[in-house]
């Protein structure tokens, strides 16, 4: 069974850092691009960042570029999101999602999400 | 950036009736290289992650009931839910993946 399990969320002060992880299982992780999507409380979905499968090309929303960094360790089947200089507006549920293949395609498997709260 | 605009923001539909959700992109998401529309539809129920329903604008994801259908091309797209069931109450989002950022529409809430 294809599964994604996020971890690493929590409460952090403005300006602080967190590292989110997404453990993947049930598929050949390195063959697929991966994506982070977030959802603020009561709001819609916001695409945050994506990373290709083997070439590790990375892509970011303007609102997070320079503060959030996506990466992956294909040997550990794990996706990461390093979050620095966090702001209140970064508070959200962060979902990791598997793309349908290695490129720009829809996201066919989603994790349950991990919650990030940025507050003093 | 491509802006995705859905309409309506919410709608109430009776059981067994049809729900129609529209999604408009600020520029075409049709690729001239492969003649595919880079557009997907997702369903999200309370407390759950989104679920992929439709990709390439009209291809139903495996396991999705055939009462869900997608149509449109270029900048105008539609998700139709025929014979609405109680379990279809949810928020529906369109999203383009034609370049980055891969923006979502604001969502449409479907109530029974």
Short mmCIF file of C-alpha atoms in Angstrom, two decimals, chain A residues 28-76:
data_model
loop_
_atom_site.label_atom_id
_atom_site.label_comp_id
_atom_site.label_asym_id
_atom_site.label_seq_id
_atom_site.Cartn_x
_atom_site.Cartn_y
_atom_site.Cartn_z
CA UNK A 28 9.75 3.40 -5.74
CA UNK A 29 10.28 6.80 -4.14
CA UNK A 30 13.06 8.02 -6.44
CA UNK A 31 10.86 7.64 -9.53
CA UNK A 32 8.36 10.27 -8.44
CA UNK A 33 8.32 14.00 -7.96
CA UNK A 34 7.00 15.10 -4.57
CA UNK A 35 5.12 18.17 -3.39
CA UNK A 36 4.33 20.08 -0.20
CA UNK A 37 0.91 21.72 0.03
CA UNK A 38 -0.36 23.67 3.04
CA UNK A 39 -3.75 24.68 4.36
CA UNK A 40 -4.23 27.45 6.91
CA UNK A 41 -7.08 26.93 9.40
CA UNK A 42 -10.41 27.22 7.60
CA UNK A 43 -8.73 28.21 4.33
CA UNK A 44 -8.04 26.68 0.95
CA UNK A 45 -5.04 24.78 -0.38
CA UNK A 46 -1.76 26.50 -1.14
CA UNK A 47 0.95 24.85 -3.23
CA UNK A 48 4.25 25.40 -1.40
CA UNK A 49 7.08 23.56 -3.10
CA UNK A 50 7.94 20.60 -5.31
CA UNK A 51 10.99 18.52 -6.10
CA UNK A 52 11.61 16.26 -9.06
CA UNK A 53 12.37 12.57 -8.67
CA UNK A 54 15.98 11.94 -9.64
CA UNK A 55 17.30 15.29 -10.82
CA UNK A 56 16.16 17.01 -7.58
CA UNK A 57 15.14 20.17 -9.38
CA UNK A 58 13.23 22.31 -6.89
CA UNK A 59 10.35 24.77 -7.20
CA UNK A 60 8.85 27.22 -4.70
CA UNK A 61 5.94 29.55 -4.16
CA UNK A 62 7.13 33.15 -4.01
CA UNK A 63 5.85 33.51 -0.44
CA UNK A 64 8.27 30.86 0.86
CA UNK A 65 11.27 31.11 -1.47
CA UNK A 66 14.43 31.79 0.51
CA UNK A 67 12.90 30.65 3.81
CA UNK A 68 11.68 27.12 3.10
CA UNK A 69 13.86 24.48 1.47
CA UNK A 70 12.60 21.21 0.00
CA UNK A 71 14.90 18.21 -0.24
CA UNK A 72 14.75 14.45 -0.43
CA UNK A 73 16.85 11.45 0.54
CA UNK A 74 16.03 8.71 -1.92
CA UNK A 75 18.07 6.20 0.10
CA UNK A 76 15.75 6.79 3.06
#
